[in-house]
Amino acid sequence: MAKKNKKFSWRGWTTFVVTISFILDTLSGIILYIAPPGRIANSTNWKVWGLSKGEWEAVHTIFGYVLLIIVALHLYYNWKVFWNWIWSKIQKALNLKWELLTSSIVCLLILLGTLWNIPPFSSTMELGDYFKDSWEEAKADVPLAHAELLSLEEFASKTGLPMDQIIEAFKAKGYQVADKKQTLREIAKANGVSPAVLYEAVKAERAKQKAQKYGSGSGMGRKTIKAVCAELGLSVDEAISRLEKKGISASSGDRFKDIASRAGKTPVDILNIIQGKEQ
């Protein structure tokens, strides 16, 4: 006797879809909980299991909708069974008055604690912020928000650096640029690096230009250690430490010409010392 084909179970299909959607939505939610801010994720090519933050956000959103739609359809086609089940549970709950009251109070306290941002509920959000902020330490100095989406022309215009100098900075690092209309993300992808690496090349070029400008001595003597370090991207503490190793005392608010005068040197000499160029 031929074996009868088993009828396709829509109930079983629905159960599997809901379960898989729930797992993926939970997993993506956990990953997004610790993910870095968008500007860092985009500039550093941040990924988990080969998926970027944007892709994890898409997974979380789409499967959240899938879960919502399937559950809504399930309730629609099984409303009578569902309502009878709810009513039976309500009747049982009414016989568990203390349990119902205490559970309601606990849930209310959790809700209020979350809205009022008090421990331990605030600590959960702070933990997420801690994970997100921890990515800041490893990020490159991104000059513009979502700069990776700008074309090379737009990036040059917004940073104030001539485009040919940016291209030369890239070429000096071995990165090729096919077209000035390319976005930084496209250039980075073509060269097998992250946009953050390109930013570092641009940052180095800007520092080089500023150092050359200061090297001419034009107006530098009137500036303070703090101001010059800020413009060159140097650490004030490191600059002062380098001066002290040369027997020169200085503070962040001292002007270059005053430090040079006390040390019997020129402002350019002081600049070379804080940059580590004078051994």
Short mmCIF file of N, CA and C in Angstrom, two decimals, residues 45 184-195 198:
data_model
loop_
_atom_site.label_atom_id
_atom_site.label_comp_id
_atom_site.label_asym_id
_atom_site.label_seq_id
_atom_site.Cartn_x
_atom_site.Cartn_y
_atom_site.Cartn_z
N ASN A 45 35.03 50.06 9.36
CA ASN A 45 34.56 48.78 8.81
C ASN A 45 34.28 47.77 9.91
N LEU A 184 34.96 58.08 -0.27
CA LEU A 184 36.06 57.54 0.52
C LEU A 184 35.83 56.06 0.83
N ARG A 185 34.56 55.68 1.00
CA ARG A 185 34.26 54.26 1.25
C ARG A 185 34.66 53.41 0.05
N GLU A 186 34.39 53.90 -1.15
CA GLU A 186 34.74 53.15 -2.35
C GLU A 186 36.25 53.06 -2.53
N ILE A 187 36.95 54.17 -2.25
CA ILE A 187 38.42 54.17 -2.35
C ILE A 187 39.01 53.19 -1.34
N ALA A 188 38.48 53.23 -0.11
CA ALA A 188 38.97 52.34 0.94
C ALA A 188 38.75 50.87 0.56
N LYS A 189 37.56 50.58 0.05
CA LYS A 189 37.24 49.20 -0.33
C LYS A 189 38.15 48.72 -1.46
N ALA A 190 38.40 49.60 -2.44
CA ALA A 190 39.25 49.24 -3.58
C ALA A 190 40.68 48.95 -3.16
N ASN A 191 41.11 49.59 -2.05
CA ASN A 191 42.49 49.41 -1.58
C ASN A 191 42.60 48.43 -0.41
N GLY A 192 41.47 47.84 -0.05
CA GLY A 192 41.49 46.83 1.01
C GLY A 192 41.76 47.36 2.40
N VAL A 193 41.35 48.62 2.65
CA VAL A 193 41.53 49.22 3.97
C VAL A 193 40.20 49.83 4.42
N SER A 194 40.16 50.34 5.63
CA SER A 194 38.97 51.00 6.12
C SER A 194 39.07 52.51 5.86
N PRO A 195 37.94 53.22 5.82
CA PRO A 195 38.00 54.68 5.67
C PRO A 195 38.85 55.34 6.74
N LEU A 198 42.34 55.88 5.70
CA LEU A 198 42.48 57.02 4.79
C LEU A 198 42.48 58.33 5.57
#
